[in-house]
Tab-separated table of C-alpha atoms in Angstrom:
chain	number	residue	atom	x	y	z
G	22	UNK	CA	123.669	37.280	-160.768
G	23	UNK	CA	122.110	37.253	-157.042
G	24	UNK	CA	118.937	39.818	-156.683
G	25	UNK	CA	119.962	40.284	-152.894
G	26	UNK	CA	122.575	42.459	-152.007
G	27	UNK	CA	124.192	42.586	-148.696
G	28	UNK	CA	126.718	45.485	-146.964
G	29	UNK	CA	128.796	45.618	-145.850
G	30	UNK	CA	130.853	42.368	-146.979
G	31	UNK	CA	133.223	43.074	-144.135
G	32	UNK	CA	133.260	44.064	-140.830
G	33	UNK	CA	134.968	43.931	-137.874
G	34	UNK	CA	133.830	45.501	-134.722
G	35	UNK	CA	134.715	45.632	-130.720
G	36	UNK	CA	131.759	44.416	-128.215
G	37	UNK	CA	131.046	48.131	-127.178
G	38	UNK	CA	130.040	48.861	-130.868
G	39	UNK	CA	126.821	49.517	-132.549
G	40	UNK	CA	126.852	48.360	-136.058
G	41	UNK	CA	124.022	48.065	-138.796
G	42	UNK	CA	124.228	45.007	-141.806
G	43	UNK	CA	121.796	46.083	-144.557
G	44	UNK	CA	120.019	43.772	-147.279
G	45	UNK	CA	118.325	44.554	-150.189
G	46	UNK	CA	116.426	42.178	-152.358
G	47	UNK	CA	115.324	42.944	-156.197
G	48	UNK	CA	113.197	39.949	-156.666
G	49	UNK	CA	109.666	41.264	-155.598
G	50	UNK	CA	109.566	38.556	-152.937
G	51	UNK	CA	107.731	38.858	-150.169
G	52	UNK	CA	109.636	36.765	-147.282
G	53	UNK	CA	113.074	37.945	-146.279
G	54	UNK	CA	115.502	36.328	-143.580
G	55	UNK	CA	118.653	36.512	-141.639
G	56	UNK	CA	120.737	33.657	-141.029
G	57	UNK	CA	123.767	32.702	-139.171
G	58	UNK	CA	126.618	30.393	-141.016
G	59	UNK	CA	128.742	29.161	-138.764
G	60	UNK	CA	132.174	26.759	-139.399
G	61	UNK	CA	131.059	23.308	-138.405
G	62	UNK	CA	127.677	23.825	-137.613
G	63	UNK	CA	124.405	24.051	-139.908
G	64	UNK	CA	122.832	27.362	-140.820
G	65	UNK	CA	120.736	28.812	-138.161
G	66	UNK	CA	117.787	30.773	-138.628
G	67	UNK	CA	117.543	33.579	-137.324
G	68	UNK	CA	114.715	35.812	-138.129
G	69	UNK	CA	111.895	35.717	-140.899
G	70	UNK	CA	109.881	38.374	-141.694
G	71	UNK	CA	107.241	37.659	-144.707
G	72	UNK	CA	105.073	40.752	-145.740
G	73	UNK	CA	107.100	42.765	-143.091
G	74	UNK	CA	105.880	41.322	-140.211
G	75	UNK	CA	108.136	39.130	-138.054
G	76	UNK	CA	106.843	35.622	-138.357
G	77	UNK	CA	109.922	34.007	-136.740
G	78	UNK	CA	112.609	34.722	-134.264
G	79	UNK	CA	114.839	31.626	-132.917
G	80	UNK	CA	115.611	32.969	-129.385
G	81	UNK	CA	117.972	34.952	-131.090
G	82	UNK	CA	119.828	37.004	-128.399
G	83	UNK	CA	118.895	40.708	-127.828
G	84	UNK	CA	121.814	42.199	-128.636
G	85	UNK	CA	120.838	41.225	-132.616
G	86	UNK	CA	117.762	43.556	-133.342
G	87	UNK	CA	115.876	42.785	-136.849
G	88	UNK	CA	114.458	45.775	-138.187
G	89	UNK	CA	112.076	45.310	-142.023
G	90	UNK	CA	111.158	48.693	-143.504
G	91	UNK	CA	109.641	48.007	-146.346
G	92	UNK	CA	109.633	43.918	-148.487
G	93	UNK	CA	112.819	45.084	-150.255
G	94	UNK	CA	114.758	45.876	-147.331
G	95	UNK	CA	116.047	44.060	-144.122
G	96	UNK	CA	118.451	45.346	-141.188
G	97	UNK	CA	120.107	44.038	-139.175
G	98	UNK	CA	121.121	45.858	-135.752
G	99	UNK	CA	124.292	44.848	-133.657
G	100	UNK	CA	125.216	45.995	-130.712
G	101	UNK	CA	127.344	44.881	-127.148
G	102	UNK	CA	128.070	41.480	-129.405
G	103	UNK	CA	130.274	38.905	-127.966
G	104	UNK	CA	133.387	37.271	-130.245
G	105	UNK	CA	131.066	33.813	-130.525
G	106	UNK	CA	129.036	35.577	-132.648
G	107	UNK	CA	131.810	35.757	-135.240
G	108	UNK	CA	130.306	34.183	-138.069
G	109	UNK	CA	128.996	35.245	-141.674
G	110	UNK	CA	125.456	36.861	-141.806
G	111	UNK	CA	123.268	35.619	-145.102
G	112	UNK	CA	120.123	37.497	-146.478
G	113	UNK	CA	117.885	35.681	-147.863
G	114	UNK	CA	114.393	36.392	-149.897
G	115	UNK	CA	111.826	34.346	-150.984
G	116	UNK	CA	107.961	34.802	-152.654
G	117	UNK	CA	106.880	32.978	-149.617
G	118	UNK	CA	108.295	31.124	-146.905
G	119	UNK	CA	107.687	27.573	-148.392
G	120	UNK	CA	109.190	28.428	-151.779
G	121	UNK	CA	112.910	28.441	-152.807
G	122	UNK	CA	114.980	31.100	-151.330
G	123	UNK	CA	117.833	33.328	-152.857
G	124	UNK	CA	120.818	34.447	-150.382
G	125	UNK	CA	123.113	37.299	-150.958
G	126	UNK	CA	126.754	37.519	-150.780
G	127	UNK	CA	126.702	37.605	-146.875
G	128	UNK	CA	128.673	39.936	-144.643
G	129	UNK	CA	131.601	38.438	-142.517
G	130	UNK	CA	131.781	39.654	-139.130
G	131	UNK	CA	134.466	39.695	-136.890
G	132	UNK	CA	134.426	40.644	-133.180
G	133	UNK	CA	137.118	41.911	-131.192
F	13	UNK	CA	112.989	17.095	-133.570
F	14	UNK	CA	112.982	18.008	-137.035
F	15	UNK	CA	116.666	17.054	-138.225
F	16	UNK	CA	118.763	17.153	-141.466
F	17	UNK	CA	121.995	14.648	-142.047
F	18	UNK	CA	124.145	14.467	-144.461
F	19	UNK	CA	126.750	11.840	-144.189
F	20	UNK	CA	129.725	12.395	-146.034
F	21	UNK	CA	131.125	16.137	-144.657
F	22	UNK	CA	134.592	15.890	-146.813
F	23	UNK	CA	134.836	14.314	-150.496
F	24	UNK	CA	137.623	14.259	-152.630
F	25	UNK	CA	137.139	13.051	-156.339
F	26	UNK	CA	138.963	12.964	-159.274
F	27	UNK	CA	137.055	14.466	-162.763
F	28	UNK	CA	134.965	12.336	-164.528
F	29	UNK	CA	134.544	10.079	-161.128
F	30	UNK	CA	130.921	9.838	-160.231
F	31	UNK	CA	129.485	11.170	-157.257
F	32	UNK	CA	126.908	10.296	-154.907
F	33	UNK	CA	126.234	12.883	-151.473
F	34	UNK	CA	123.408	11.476	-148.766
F	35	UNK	CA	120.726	13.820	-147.032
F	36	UNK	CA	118.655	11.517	-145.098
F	37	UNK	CA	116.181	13.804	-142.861
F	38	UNK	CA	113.885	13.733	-139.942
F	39	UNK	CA	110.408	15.453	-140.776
F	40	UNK	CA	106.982	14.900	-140.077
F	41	UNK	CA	104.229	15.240	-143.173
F	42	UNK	CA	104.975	16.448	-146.137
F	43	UNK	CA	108.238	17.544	-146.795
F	44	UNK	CA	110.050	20.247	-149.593
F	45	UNK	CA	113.842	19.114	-150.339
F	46	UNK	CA	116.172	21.077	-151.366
F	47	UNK	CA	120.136	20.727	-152.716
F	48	UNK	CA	121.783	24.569	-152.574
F	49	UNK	CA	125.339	25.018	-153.398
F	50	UNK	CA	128.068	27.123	-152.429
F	51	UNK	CA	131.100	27.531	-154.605
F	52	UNK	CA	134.255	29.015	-153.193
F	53	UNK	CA	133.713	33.086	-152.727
F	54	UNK	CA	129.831	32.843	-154.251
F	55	UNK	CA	126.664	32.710	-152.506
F	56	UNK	CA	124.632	30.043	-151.552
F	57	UNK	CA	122.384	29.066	-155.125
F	58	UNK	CA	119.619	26.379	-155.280
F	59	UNK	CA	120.837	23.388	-157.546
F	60	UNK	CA	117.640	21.517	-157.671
F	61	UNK	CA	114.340	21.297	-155.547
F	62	UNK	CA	111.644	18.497	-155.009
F	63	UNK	CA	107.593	19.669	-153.866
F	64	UNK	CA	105.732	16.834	-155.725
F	65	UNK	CA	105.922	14.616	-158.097
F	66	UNK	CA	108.295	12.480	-160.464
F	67	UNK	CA	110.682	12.006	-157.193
F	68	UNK	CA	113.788	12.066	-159.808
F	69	UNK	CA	114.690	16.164	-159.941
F	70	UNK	CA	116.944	17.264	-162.789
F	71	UNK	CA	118.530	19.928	-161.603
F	72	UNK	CA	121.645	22.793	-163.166
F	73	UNK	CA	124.864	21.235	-164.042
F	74	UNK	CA	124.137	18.028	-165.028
F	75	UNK	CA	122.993	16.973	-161.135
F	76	UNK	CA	120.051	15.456	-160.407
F	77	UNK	CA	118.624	13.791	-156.953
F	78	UNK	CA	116.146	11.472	-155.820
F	79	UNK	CA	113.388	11.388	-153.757
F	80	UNK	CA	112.807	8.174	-151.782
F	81	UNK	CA	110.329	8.468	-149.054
F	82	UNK	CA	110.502	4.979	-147.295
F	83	UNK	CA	114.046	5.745	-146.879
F	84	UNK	CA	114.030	9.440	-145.782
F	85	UNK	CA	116.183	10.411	-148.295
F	86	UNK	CA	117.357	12.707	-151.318
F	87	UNK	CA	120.497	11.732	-152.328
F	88	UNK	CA	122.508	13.959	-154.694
F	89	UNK	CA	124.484	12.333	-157.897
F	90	UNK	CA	125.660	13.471	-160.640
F	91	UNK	CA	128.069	11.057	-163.112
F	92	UNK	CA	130.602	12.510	-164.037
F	93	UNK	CA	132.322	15.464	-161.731
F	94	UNK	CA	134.115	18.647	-162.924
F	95	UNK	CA	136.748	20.766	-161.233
F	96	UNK	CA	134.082	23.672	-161.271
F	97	UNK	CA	131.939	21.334	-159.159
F	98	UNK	CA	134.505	21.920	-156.190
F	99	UNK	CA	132.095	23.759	-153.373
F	100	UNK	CA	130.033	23.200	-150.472
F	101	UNK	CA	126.912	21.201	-150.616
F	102	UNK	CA	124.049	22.098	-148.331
F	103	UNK	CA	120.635	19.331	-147.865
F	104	UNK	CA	117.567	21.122	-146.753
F	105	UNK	CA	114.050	20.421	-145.812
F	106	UNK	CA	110.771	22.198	-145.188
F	107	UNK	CA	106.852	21.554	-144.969
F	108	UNK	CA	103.993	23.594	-145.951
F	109	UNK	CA	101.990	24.446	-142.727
F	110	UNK	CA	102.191	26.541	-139.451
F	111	UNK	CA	105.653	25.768	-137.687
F	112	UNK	CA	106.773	23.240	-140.375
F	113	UNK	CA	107.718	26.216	-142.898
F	114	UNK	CA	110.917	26.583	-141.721
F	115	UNK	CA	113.606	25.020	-143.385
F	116	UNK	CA	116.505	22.995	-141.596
F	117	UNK	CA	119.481	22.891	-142.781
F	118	UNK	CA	122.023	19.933	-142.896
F	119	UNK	CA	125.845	20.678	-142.348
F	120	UNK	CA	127.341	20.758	-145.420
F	121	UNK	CA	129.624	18.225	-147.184
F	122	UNK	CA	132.888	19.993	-148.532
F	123	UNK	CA	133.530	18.434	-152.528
F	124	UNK	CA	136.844	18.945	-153.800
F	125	UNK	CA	137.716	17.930	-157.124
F	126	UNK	CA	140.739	17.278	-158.134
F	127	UNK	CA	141.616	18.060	-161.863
């Protein structure tokens, strides 16, 4: 049973939309992340926040905006996307960003 | 650069066959490895994890990997393969300071087991 939770699973949007992906991790940890899974290609990191404070962004374009409330909870903020950035979005948490790290479910996005 | 391979990228096996996946990686210093797992419709799960010492991890299902240094490797095995063990297979590294923290990923290799 996965501590981080992810919604929505599913979404499809045009490249005019603005669209939010939420996680949610139950673990305690303190380090949470967003990466991008991609067919063919390895995961790519995309942002790490650890004790909410961003500690990592991979020249991830602007139109993906990382937003970290609170440890529990991560956003992530889409808007003007393109249709390469298809791809499924994993959460991940971990008590620090050495140690092992749990993923969520993901959400699969599709762009139009 | 700091780089992750894993050679085989499709395996087919029949159950009970034995199975042996490579992860060779690229790393400066001291390196974490990691074996996660993806089975069809779940999340990615860790499977086992090396930080120090005996370089021979146990990890869940039976699978276990090892940790050979002067080859830049972490091979996964396990002896004797299940249909459940059909999934994705995913090699990662990390190190413990500054930059190094970040872990790389390897591509995958796609297991299919036939029953």
């Amino acid at each position: 049973e996965t501590g981080v939770t992810q919604t929505p699973r599913h979404l499809v949007m045009g490249m005019t939309n603005k669209k939010s992906l939420k996680c949610e991790q139950h673990l305690g940890h303190n380090a949470m992340y967003w990466y991008k899974q991609s067919a063919k290609k390895p995961l790519e990191l995309m942002f790490v926040y650890s004790l909410e404070e961003r500690v990592e962004n991979n020249s991830v374009p602007s139109r993906f905006s990382p937003e970290c409330p609170n440890s529990s909870h991560l956003f992530l903020h889409l808007h003007t996307l393109q249709p390469e950035d298809s791809a499924l979005y994993l959460c991940a948490s971990s008590q620090d960003p050495v140690d092992t790290q749990y993923f969520g479910p993901g959400t699969r996005l599709t762009v139009l | 650069a700091q780089s992750v391979s894993q050679h085989n990228h499709h395996v087919i096996l029949s159950e009970a066959a034995s199975l042996e996946l490579g992860c060779n990686y690229s790393y400066g210093g001291t390196v974490n490895l990691f074996w996660y797992v993806q089975y069809p419709g779940q999340h990615l799960q860790l499977l086992l994890k090396y930080f120090s010492g005996d370089p021979l991890v146990k990890g869940i299902k039976g699978f276990e990997a090892e940790f050979i240094k002067s080859k830049f490797s972490f091979n996964l095995r396990k002896p004797s393969v299940q249909w459940s063990d059909t999934a994705e297979y995913f090699c990662a590294v990390n190190g413990n300071a500054g930059n190094n923290r970040k872990l790389i990923w390897g591509l995958g290799t796609s297991l299919a087991v036939n029953p």
